[in-house]
Amino acid sequence: NRKTKNKFKSTNMSLTYNHREELKKAILLLENPGIAAKITNYIGKPIEKGFELLPKNWNEKIGEVTKTALLKATDAAVFTMNDAPNSESSNWWHKFGVAASGAVGGFFGLPALAIELPVSTTIMLRSIADIARSEGESINHPRTKLACLEVFALGGENKSDDSTDNGYFVIRAALAKSVSEAAEFIATKTLAEEGAPALIRLIVKIAERYSIQISEKLVAQSIPIIGAAGGAAINTIFINHFQDMARGHFIVRKLERIYGKEFIESEYKKMLAKEMA
């Protein structure tokens, strides 16, 4: 029967050389250190002590600002892009825009977050969508729109997780149900429309991880020696990180379209295990 044939086909399938190299590249991008480590390398010292510089209730404020930024960015960035699969992504223009908004955030600190974050998140989401398009995705497809949002959950640790709960496929699995429900909604609606509980639930889940990375960025920008120039540099590190996550994510999705999700997940985990051995 068909099920048996598909199982036989999957067990005898193998990646081409080029696709194997692409999957290796995706693993290197997706399993790299998070924002905190990259910022620490830039400023030359750990950022943990910087949390003491933030005002009381900062965590709650960042959570709300992050959710608002993701909602605004999704409607503004993804829905205004033209659908031209396989076209080249414009990474440098997006880096420049995020660096400029980071300079504002670095100069004014936490009070500017509510203004700066929706702008930088919108630019980054547009960059993510651009990368998705360059890897053959259709930006008009609801699943692609949501896959772009998923990128903000990648590469950042959730404080409630243990070390085994931050892997790429673990995060995707955790979001899978919410993504499916949200995809059904946006197939016929717009992201700005009120009464979108399925979409809001997904945004909240993504914001839980994204807000941790926002906190780490904000802490670094709050260090007195950073200032506007440092804020621009940190935002450049920030968008570099999410562009890397996006590139890896959409390479994996491209290979899944060719070979199937189960096969690529299996190959990914095998290759990752070899890298970590």
PDB file of C-alpha atoms in Angstrom:
ATOM      1  CA  ASN A   1       0.000   0.000   0.000  1.00  0.00           C
ATOM      2  CA  ARG A   2       0.949   3.694  -0.245  1.00  0.00           C
ATOM      3  CA  LYS A   3       2.007   3.990   3.404  1.00  0.00           C
ATOM      4  CA  THR A   4       4.393   1.044   3.085  1.00  0.00           C
ATOM      5  CA  LYS A   5       5.843   2.438  -0.154  1.00  0.00           C
ATOM      6  CA  ASN A   6       6.448   5.859   1.448  1.00  0.00           C
ATOM      7  CA  LYS A   7       8.149   4.217   4.428  1.00  0.00           C
ATOM      8  CA  PHE A   8      10.354   2.162   2.099  1.00  0.00           C
ATOM      9  CA  LYS A   9      11.214   5.282   0.101  1.00  0.00           C
ATOM     10  CA  SER A  10      12.166   7.269   3.217  1.00  0.00           C
ATOM     11  CA  THR A  11      14.484   4.537   4.529  1.00  0.00           C
ATOM     12  CA  ASN A  12      16.329   4.413   1.204  1.00  0.00           C
ATOM     13  CA  MET A  13      16.533   8.162   0.698  1.00  0.00           C
ATOM     14  CA  SER A  14      19.800  10.070   0.948  1.00  0.00           C
ATOM     15  CA  LEU A  15      20.749  13.726   0.729  1.00  0.00           C
ATOM     16  CA  THR A  16      22.644  14.983  -2.287  1.00  0.00           C
ATOM     17  CA  TYR A  17      26.085  16.441  -1.544  1.00  0.00           C
ATOM     18  CA  ASN A  18      24.867  20.031  -1.980  1.00  0.00           C
ATOM     19  CA  HIS A  19      21.832  19.476   0.231  1.00  0.00           C
ATOM     20  CA  ARG A  20      23.968  17.822   2.907  1.00  0.00           C
ATOM     21  CA  GLU A  21      26.242  20.867   2.909  1.00  0.00           C
ATOM     22  CA  GLU A  22      23.211  23.148   3.174  1.00  0.00           C
ATOM     23  CA  LEU A  23      21.913  21.184   6.151  1.00  0.00           C
ATOM     24  CA  LYS A  24      25.335  21.430   7.826  1.00  0.00           C
ATOM     25  CA  LYS A  25      25.227  25.194   7.306  1.00  0.00           C
ATOM     26  CA  ALA A  26      21.731  25.353   8.834  1.00  0.00           C
ATOM     27  CA  ILE A  27      22.883  23.416  11.905  1.00  0.00           C
ATOM     28  CA  LEU A  28      25.870  25.722  12.424  1.00  0.00           C
ATOM     29  CA  LEU A  29      23.566  28.750  12.245  1.00  0.00           C
ATOM     30  CA  LEU A  30      20.706  27.420  14.363  1.00  0.00           C
ATOM     31  CA  GLU A  31      22.728  25.786  17.134  1.00  0.00           C
ATOM     32  CA  ASN A  32      25.150  28.688  17.666  1.00  0.00           C
ATOM     33  CA  PRO A  33      25.353  30.687  20.940  1.00  0.00           C
ATOM     34  CA  GLY A  34      22.545  33.125  21.702  1.00  0.00           C
ATOM     35  CA  ILE A  35      22.456  36.896  21.833  1.00  0.00           C
ATOM     36  CA  ALA A  36      23.967  37.171  25.330  1.00  0.00           C
ATOM     37  CA  ALA A  37      27.173  35.367  24.324  1.00  0.00           C
ATOM     38  CA  LYS A  38      27.528  37.416  21.145  1.00  0.00           C
ATOM     39  CA  ILE A  39      27.012  40.717  22.970  1.00  0.00           C
ATOM     40  CA  THR A  40      29.451  39.647  25.695  1.00  0.00           C
ATOM     41  CA  ASN A  41      32.078  39.041  23.029  1.00  0.00           C
ATOM     42  CA  TYR A  42      31.471  42.567  21.719  1.00  0.00           C
ATOM     43  CA  ILE A  43      31.561  44.499  25.002  1.00  0.00           C
ATOM     44  CA  GLY A  44      34.261  42.297  26.532  1.00  0.00           C
ATOM     45  CA  LYS A  45      32.462  41.448  29.772  1.00  0.00           C
ATOM     46  CA  PRO A  46      29.376  39.502  30.910  1.00  0.00           C
ATOM     47  CA  ILE A  47      26.084  41.362  30.745  1.00  0.00           C
ATOM     48  CA  GLU A  48      24.504  39.698  33.792  1.00  0.00           C
ATOM     49  CA  LYS A  49      25.431  42.561  36.159  1.00  0.00           C
ATOM     50  CA  GLY A  50      23.695  44.980  33.832  1.00  0.00           C
ATOM     51  CA  PHE A  51      20.298  43.677  34.952  1.00  0.00           C
ATOM     52  CA  GLU A  52      20.857  45.585  38.200  1.00  0.00           C
ATOM     53  CA  LEU A  53      20.797  48.834  36.202  1.00  0.00           C
ATOM     54  CA  LEU A  54      17.233  48.332  35.005  1.00  0.00           C
ATOM     55  CA  PRO A  55      14.279  49.852  36.900  1.00  0.00           C
ATOM     56  CA  LYS A  56      11.739  47.848  38.910  1.00  0.00           C
ATOM     57  CA  ASN A  57       9.056  45.949  36.956  1.00  0.00           C
ATOM     58  CA  TRP A  58      11.233  46.133  33.809  1.00  0.00           C
ATOM     59  CA  ASN A  59      10.523  42.471  33.021  1.00  0.00           C
ATOM     60  CA  GLU A  60       6.755  42.996  32.868  1.00  0.00           C
ATOM     61  CA  LYS A  61       7.142  46.133  30.754  1.00  0.00           C
ATOM     62  CA  ILE A  62       9.446  44.394  28.275  1.00  0.00           C
ATOM     63  CA  GLY A  63       6.987  41.507  27.957  1.00  0.00           C
ATOM     64  CA  GLU A  64       4.123  43.840  27.019  1.00  0.00           C
ATOM     65  CA  VAL A  65       6.238  45.933  24.639  1.00  0.00           C
ATOM     66  CA  THR A  66       7.541  42.762  22.955  1.00  0.00           C
ATOM     67  CA  LYS A  67       4.038  41.381  22.301  1.00  0.00           C
ATOM     68  CA  THR A  68       2.887  44.736  20.905  1.00  0.00           C
ATOM     69  CA  ALA A  69       5.992  44.997  18.726  1.00  0.00           C
ATOM     70  CA  LEU A  70       5.474  41.513  17.265  1.00  0.00           C
ATOM     71  CA  LEU A  71       1.819  42.217  16.428  1.00  0.00           C
ATOM     72  CA  LYS A  72       2.588  45.550  14.773  1.00  0.00           C
ATOM     73  CA  ALA A  73       5.617  44.191  12.951  1.00  0.00           C
ATOM     74  CA  THR A  74       3.759  41.183  11.570  1.00  0.00           C
ATOM     75  CA  ASP A  75       1.053  43.289   9.982  1.00  0.00           C
ATOM     76  CA  ALA A  76       3.448  45.967   8.714  1.00  0.00           C
ATOM     77  CA  ALA A  77       6.305  43.782   7.446  1.00  0.00           C
ATOM     78  CA  VAL A  78       4.989  40.523   6.034  1.00  0.00           C
ATOM     79  CA  PHE A  79       1.763  41.767   4.482  1.00  0.00           C
ATOM     80  CA  THR A  80       3.481  44.492   2.443  1.00  0.00           C
ATOM     81  CA  MET A  81       6.023  42.237   0.688  1.00  0.00           C
ATOM     82  CA  ASN A  82       5.713  41.115  -2.903  1.00  0.00           C
ATOM     83  CA  ASP A  83       5.696  37.370  -3.530  1.00  0.00           C
ATOM     84  CA  ALA A  84       8.762  36.603  -5.647  1.00  0.00           C
ATOM     85  CA  PRO A  85      10.270  33.261  -4.515  1.00  0.00           C
ATOM     86  CA  ASN A  86      14.042  32.704  -4.876  1.00  0.00           C
ATOM     87  CA  SER A  87      14.881  36.411  -5.226  1.00  0.00           C
ATOM     88  CA  GLU A  88      17.954  37.637  -3.351  1.00  0.00           C
ATOM     89  CA  SER A  89      17.494  39.003   0.171  1.00  0.00           C
ATOM     90  CA  SER A  90      18.499  42.608   0.953  1.00  0.00           C
ATOM     91  CA  ASN A  91      20.314  41.955   4.239  1.00  0.00           C
ATOM     92  CA  TRP A  92      22.481  45.082   4.279  1.00  0.00           C
ATOM     93  CA  TRP A  93      19.592  47.551   3.906  1.00  0.00           C
ATOM     94  CA  HIS A  94      17.852  45.870   6.827  1.00  0.00           C
ATOM     95  CA  LYS A  95      21.039  45.935   8.933  1.00  0.00           C
ATOM     96  CA  PHE A  96      21.348  49.674   8.327  1.00  0.00           C
ATOM     97  CA  GLY A  97      17.748  50.346   9.384  1.00  0.00           C
ATOM     98  CA  VAL A  98      18.019  48.303  12.583  1.00  0.00           C
ATOM     99  CA  ALA A  99      21.393  49.865  13.456  1.00  0.00           C
ATOM    100  CA  ALA A 100      19.843  53.338  13.128  1.00  0.00           C
ATOM    101  CA  SER A 101      16.942  52.447  15.423  1.00  0.00           C
ATOM    102  CA  GLY A 102      19.444  50.885  17.844  1.00  0.00           C
ATOM    103  CA  ALA A 103      21.340  54.168  18.021  1.00  0.00           C
ATOM    104  CA  VAL A 104      18.143  55.815  19.300  1.00  0.00           C
ATOM    105  CA  GLY A 105      17.599  53.016  21.819  1.00  0.00           C
ATOM    106  CA  GLY A 106      21.218  53.165  22.965  1.00  0.00           C
ATOM    107  CA  PHE A 107      20.991  56.910  23.556  1.00  0.00           C
ATOM    108  CA  PHE A 108      17.638  57.059  25.354  1.00  0.00           C
ATOM    109  CA  GLY A 109      17.620  53.588  26.986  1.00  0.00           C
ATOM    110  CA  LEU A 110      14.491  51.910  28.416  1.00  0.00           C
ATOM    111  CA  PRO A 111      12.080  54.867  27.833  1.00  0.00           C
ATOM    112  CA  ALA A 112      12.723  54.579  24.085  1.00  0.00           C
ATOM    113  CA  LEU A 113      12.056  50.814  23.953  1.00  0.00           C
ATOM    114  CA  ALA A 114       8.336  51.191  23.242  1.00  0.00           C
ATOM    115  CA  ILE A 115       9.207  53.317  20.192  1.00  0.00           C
ATOM    116  CA  GLU A 116      12.407  51.629  19.041  1.00  0.00           C
ATOM    117  CA  LEU A 117      11.362  47.971  19.402  1.00  0.00           C
ATOM    118  CA  PRO A 118       8.347  47.983  17.031  1.00  0.00           C
ATOM    119  CA  VAL A 119      10.510  49.749  14.425  1.00  0.00           C
ATOM    120  CA  SER A 120      13.507  47.413  14.721  1.00  0.00           C
ATOM    121  CA  THR A 121      11.260  44.330  14.961  1.00  0.00           C
ATOM    122  CA  THR A 122       9.389  45.388  11.821  1.00  0.00           C
ATOM    123  CA  ILE A 123      12.646  45.856   9.913  1.00  0.00           C
ATOM    124  CA  MET A 124      13.967  42.511  11.153  1.00  0.00           C
ATOM    125  CA  LEU A 125      10.735  40.702  10.288  1.00  0.00           C
ATOM    126  CA  ARG A 126      10.861  42.156   6.801  1.00  0.00           C
ATOM    127  CA  SER A 127      14.449  40.917   6.528  1.00  0.00           C
ATOM    128  CA  ILE A 128      13.349  37.470   7.733  1.00  0.00           C
ATOM    129  CA  ALA A 129      10.566  37.405   5.145  1.00  0.00           C
ATOM    130  CA  ASP A 130      13.078  38.486   2.509  1.00  0.00           C
ATOM    131  CA  ILE A 131      15.335  35.553   3.440  1.00  0.00           C
ATOM    132  CA  ALA A 132      12.342  33.190   3.369  1.00  0.00           C
ATOM    133  CA  ARG A 133      11.517  34.369  -0.132  1.00  0.00           C
ATOM    134  CA  SER A 134      15.137  33.860  -1.241  1.00  0.00           C
ATOM    135  CA  GLU A 135      14.899  30.221  -0.094  1.00  0.00           C
ATOM    136  CA  GLY A 136      11.855  29.585  -2.281  1.00  0.00           C
ATOM    137  CA  GLU A 137       9.026  30.375   0.147  1.00  0.00           C
ATOM    138  CA  SER A 138       5.794  32.023  -0.943  1.00  0.00           C
ATOM    139  CA  ILE A 139       5.300  35.069   1.292  1.00  0.00           C
ATOM    140  CA  ASN A 140       1.575  35.070   0.513  1.00  0.00           C
ATOM    141  CA  HIS A 141       1.157  31.644   2.125  1.00  0.00           C
ATOM    142  CA  PRO A 142      -0.142  31.752   5.739  1.00  0.00           C
ATOM    143  CA  ARG A 143       2.355  29.088   6.866  1.00  0.00           C
ATOM    144  CA  THR A 144       5.259  31.142   5.520  1.00  0.00           C
ATOM    145  CA  LYS A 145       4.062  34.245   7.351  1.00  0.00           C
ATOM    146  CA  LEU A 146       3.972  32.266  10.588  1.00  0.00           C
ATOM    147  CA  ALA A 147       7.322  30.600   9.869  1.00  0.00           C
ATOM    148  CA  CYS A 148       8.779  34.119   9.693  1.00  0.00           C
ATOM    149  CA  LEU A 149       7.370  34.841  13.154  1.00  0.00           C
ATOM    150  CA  GLU A 150       8.792  31.563  14.485  1.00  0.00           C
ATOM    151  CA  VAL A 151      12.301  32.887  13.872  1.00  0.00           C
ATOM    152  CA  PHE A 152      11.936  35.254  16.849  1.00  0.00           C
ATOM    153  CA  ALA A 153      11.590  32.205  19.126  1.00  0.00           C
ATOM    154  CA  LEU A 154      14.832  30.638  17.886  1.00  0.00           C
ATOM    155  CA  GLY A 155      18.270  30.995  19.429  1.00  0.00           C
ATOM    156  CA  GLY A 156      17.069  32.230  22.812  1.00  0.00           C
ATOM    157  CA  GLU A 157      16.674  30.267  26.018  1.00  0.00           C
ATOM    158  CA  ASN A 158      13.423  30.254  27.931  1.00  0.00           C
ATOM    159  CA  LYS A 159      14.223  30.561  31.640  1.00  0.00           C
ATOM    160  CA  SER A 160      11.692  27.825  32.433  1.00  0.00           C
ATOM    161  CA  ASP A 161      13.477  25.398  30.091  1.00  0.00           C
ATOM    162  CA  ASP A 162      16.299  23.033  30.889  1.00  0.00           C
ATOM    163  CA  SER A 163      19.251  22.733  28.511  1.00  0.00           C
ATOM    164  CA  THR A 164      17.561  20.034  26.430  1.00  0.00           C
ATOM    165  CA  ASP A 165      14.476  22.149  25.654  1.00  0.00           C
ATOM    166  CA  ASN A 166      16.107  24.760  23.450  1.00  0.00           C
ATOM    167  CA  GLY A 167      16.919  22.714  20.353  1.00  0.00           C
ATOM    168  CA  TYR A 168      15.621  23.883  16.994  1.00  0.00           C
ATOM    169  CA  PHE A 169      13.125  21.058  16.425  1.00  0.00           C
ATOM    170  CA  VAL A 170      12.037  21.109  20.088  1.00  0.00           C
ATOM    171  CA  ILE A 171      11.041  24.763  19.753  1.00  0.00           C
ATOM    172  CA  ARG A 172       9.214  24.112  16.482  1.00  0.00           C
ATOM    173  CA  ALA A 173       7.322  21.224  18.068  1.00  0.00           C
ATOM    174  CA  ALA A 174       6.332  23.419  21.022  1.00  0.00           C
ATOM    175  CA  LEU A 175       4.880  25.999  18.626  1.00  0.00           C
ATOM    176  CA  ALA A 176       3.345  23.530  16.138  1.00  0.00           C
ATOM    177  CA  LYS A 177      -0.215  23.457  17.491  1.00  0.00           C
ATOM    178  CA  SER A 178      -0.395  27.233  17.864  1.00  0.00           C
ATOM    179  CA  VAL A 179       1.026  27.692  14.353  1.00  0.00           C
ATOM    180  CA  SER A 180      -1.631  25.378  12.864  1.00  0.00           C
ATOM    181  CA  GLU A 181      -4.465  27.198  14.638  1.00  0.00           C
ATOM    182  CA  ALA A 182      -3.119  30.630  13.645  1.00  0.00           C
ATOM    183  CA  ALA A 183      -2.655  29.523  10.019  1.00  0.00           C
ATOM    184  CA  GLU A 184      -6.350  28.628   9.799  1.00  0.00           C
ATOM    185  CA  PHE A 185      -7.232  32.088  11.068  1.00  0.00           C
ATOM    186  CA  ILE A 186      -5.003  34.203   8.808  1.00  0.00           C
ATOM    187  CA  ALA A 187      -5.934  32.257   5.706  1.00  0.00           C
ATOM    188  CA  THR A 188      -8.985  34.513   5.481  1.00  0.00           C
ATOM    189  CA  LYS A 189      -8.299  37.323   7.961  1.00  0.00           C
ATOM    190  CA  THR A 190      -5.697  40.061   8.528  1.00  0.00           C
ATOM    191  CA  LEU A 191      -3.275  40.187  11.429  1.00  0.00           C
ATOM    192  CA  ALA A 192      -4.562  43.601  12.501  1.00  0.00           C
ATOM    193  CA  GLU A 193      -8.142  42.368  12.890  1.00  0.00           C
ATOM    194  CA  GLU A 194      -9.484  42.187  16.421  1.00  0.00           C
ATOM    195  CA  GLY A 195     -10.642  38.934  17.952  1.00  0.00           C
ATOM    196  CA  ALA A 196      -7.806  36.690  16.822  1.00  0.00           C
ATOM    197  CA  PRO A 197      -7.248  34.458  19.869  1.00  0.00           C
ATOM    198  CA  ALA A 198      -5.358  31.775  17.931  1.00  0.00           C
ATOM    199  CA  LEU A 199      -2.893  34.304  16.601  1.00  0.00           C
ATOM    200  CA  ILE A 200      -2.550  36.030  19.970  1.00  0.00           C
ATOM    201  CA  ARG A 201      -1.717  32.697  21.635  1.00  0.00           C
ATOM    202  CA  LEU A 202       1.080  32.146  19.118  1.00  0.00           C
ATOM    203  CA  ILE A 203       2.403  35.694  19.567  1.00  0.00           C
ATOM    204  CA  VAL A 204       2.457  35.212  23.341  1.00  0.00           C
ATOM    205  CA  LYS A 205       4.452  31.976  23.045  1.00  0.00           C
ATOM    206  CA  ILE A 206       6.965  33.544  20.686  1.00  0.00           C
ATOM    207  CA  ALA A 207       7.174  36.693  22.829  1.00  0.00           C
ATOM    208  CA  GLU A 208       8.185  34.591  25.857  1.00  0.00           C
ATOM    209  CA  ARG A 209      11.459  33.709  24.112  1.00  0.00           C
ATOM    210  CA  TYR A 210      11.914  36.916  22.138  1.00  0.00           C
ATOM    211  CA  SER A 211      11.522  39.062  25.273  1.00  0.00           C
ATOM    212  CA  ILE A 212      14.468  37.259  26.913  1.00  0.00           C
ATOM    213  CA  GLN A 213      16.687  38.267  24.011  1.00  0.00           C
ATOM    214  CA  ILE A 214      15.251  41.798  24.092  1.00  0.00           C
ATOM    215  CA  SER A 215      16.133  41.964  27.795  1.00  0.00           C
ATOM    216  CA  GLU A 216      19.718  40.934  27.074  1.00  0.00           C
ATOM    217  CA  LYS A 217      19.992  43.557  24.343  1.00  0.00           C
ATOM    218  CA  LEU A 218      18.503  46.248  26.566  1.00  0.00           C
ATOM    219  CA  VAL A 219      20.860  45.415  29.412  1.00  0.00           C
ATOM    220  CA  ALA A 220      23.848  45.819  27.118  1.00  0.00           C
ATOM    221  CA  GLN A 221      22.505  49.151  25.820  1.00  0.00           C
ATOM    222  CA  SER A 222      21.933  50.343  29.411  1.00  0.00           C
ATOM    223  CA  ILE A 223      25.613  50.044  30.299  1.00  0.00           C
ATOM    224  CA  PRO A 224      26.834  53.689  30.603  1.00  0.00           C
ATOM    225  CA  ILE A 225      29.815  53.282  28.237  1.00  0.00           C
ATOM    226  CA  ILE A 226      27.665  51.970  25.384  1.00  0.00           C
ATOM    227  CA  GLY A 227      25.756  55.074  24.265  1.00  0.00           C
ATOM    228  CA  ALA A 228      24.308  55.651  20.791  1.00  0.00           C
ATOM    229  CA  ALA A 229      27.220  54.176  18.821  1.00  0.00           C
ATOM    230  CA  GLY A 230      27.215  51.057  20.990  1.00  0.00           C
ATOM    231  CA  GLY A 231      23.442  50.794  20.670  1.00  0.00           C
ATOM    232  CA  ALA A 232      23.775  50.742  16.889  1.00  0.00           C
ATOM    233  CA  ALA A 233      26.472  48.059  17.090  1.00  0.00           C
ATOM    234  CA  ILE A 234      24.417  45.906  19.449  1.00  0.00           C
ATOM    235  CA  ASN A 235      21.370  46.167  17.201  1.00  0.00           C
ATOM    236  CA  THR A 236      23.573  45.085  14.283  1.00  0.00           C
ATOM    237  CA  ILE A 237      24.598  42.021  16.321  1.00  0.00           C
ATOM    238  CA  PHE A 238      20.889  41.545  17.057  1.00  0.00           C
ATOM    239  CA  ILE A 239      19.758  41.540  13.423  1.00  0.00           C
ATOM    240  CA  ASN A 240      22.772  39.426  12.390  1.00  0.00           C
ATOM    241  CA  HIS A 241      21.583  36.846  14.903  1.00  0.00           C
ATOM    242  CA  PHE A 242      18.020  36.730  13.593  1.00  0.00           C
ATOM    243  CA  GLN A 243      19.158  36.757   9.959  1.00  0.00           C
ATOM    244  CA  ASP A 244      21.284  33.709  10.795  1.00  0.00           C
ATOM    245  CA  MET A 245      18.309  32.034  12.503  1.00  0.00           C
ATOM    246  CA  ALA A 246      16.126  32.841   9.492  1.00  0.00           C
ATOM    247  CA  ARG A 247      18.647  31.500   6.974  1.00  0.00           C
ATOM    248  CA  GLY A 248      19.018  28.238   8.893  1.00  0.00           C
ATOM    249  CA  HIS A 249      15.249  27.906   9.456  1.00  0.00           C
ATOM    250  CA  PHE A 250      14.311  28.397   5.821  1.00  0.00           C
ATOM    251  CA  ILE A 251      17.096  26.139   4.540  1.00  0.00           C
ATOM    252  CA  VAL A 252      15.616  23.386   6.733  1.00  0.00           C
ATOM    253  CA  ARG A 253      12.096  24.141   5.471  1.00  0.00           C
ATOM    254  CA  LYS A 254      13.311  24.056   1.865  1.00  0.00           C
ATOM    255  CA  LEU A 255      14.890  20.636   2.406  1.00  0.00           C
ATOM    256  CA  GLU A 256      11.704  19.449   4.127  1.00  0.00           C
ATOM    257  CA  ARG A 257       9.744  20.321   1.001  1.00  0.00           C
ATOM    258  CA  ILE A 258      12.100  18.122  -1.013  1.00  0.00           C
ATOM    259  CA  TYR A 259      12.679  15.165   1.319  1.00  0.00           C
ATOM    260  CA  GLY A 260       9.912  15.364   3.921  1.00  0.00           C
ATOM    261  CA  LYS A 261       9.974  16.729   7.484  1.00  0.00           C
ATOM    262  CA  GLU A 262      10.632  13.433   9.291  1.00  0.00           C
ATOM    263  CA  PHE A 263      13.630  12.553   7.131  1.00  0.00           C
ATOM    264  CA  ILE A 264      15.246  15.990   7.462  1.00  0.00           C
ATOM    265  CA  GLU A 265      14.651  16.074  11.220  1.00  0.00           C
ATOM    266  CA  SER A 266      16.317  12.667  11.518  1.00  0.00           C
ATOM    267  CA  GLU A 267      19.312  13.729   9.391  1.00  0.00           C
ATOM    268  CA  TYR A 268      19.587  17.025  11.301  1.00  0.00           C
ATOM    269  CA  LYS A 269      19.750  15.240  14.659  1.00  0.00           C
ATOM    270  CA  LYS A 270      22.305  12.716  13.392  1.00  0.00           C
ATOM    271  CA  MET A 271      24.545  15.453  12.023  1.00  0.00           C
ATOM    272  CA  LEU A 272      24.164  17.542  15.184  1.00  0.00           C
ATOM    273  CA  ALA A 273      25.123  14.563  17.341  1.00  0.00           C
ATOM    274  CA  LYS A 274      28.295  14.109  15.275  1.00  0.00           C
ATOM    275  CA  GLU A 275      29.145  17.807  15.635  1.00  0.00           C
ATOM    276  CA  MET A 276      28.746  17.614  19.418  1.00  0.00           C
ATOM    277  CA  ALA A 277      30.646  14.311  19.818  1.00  0.00           C
TER     278      ALA A 277
END
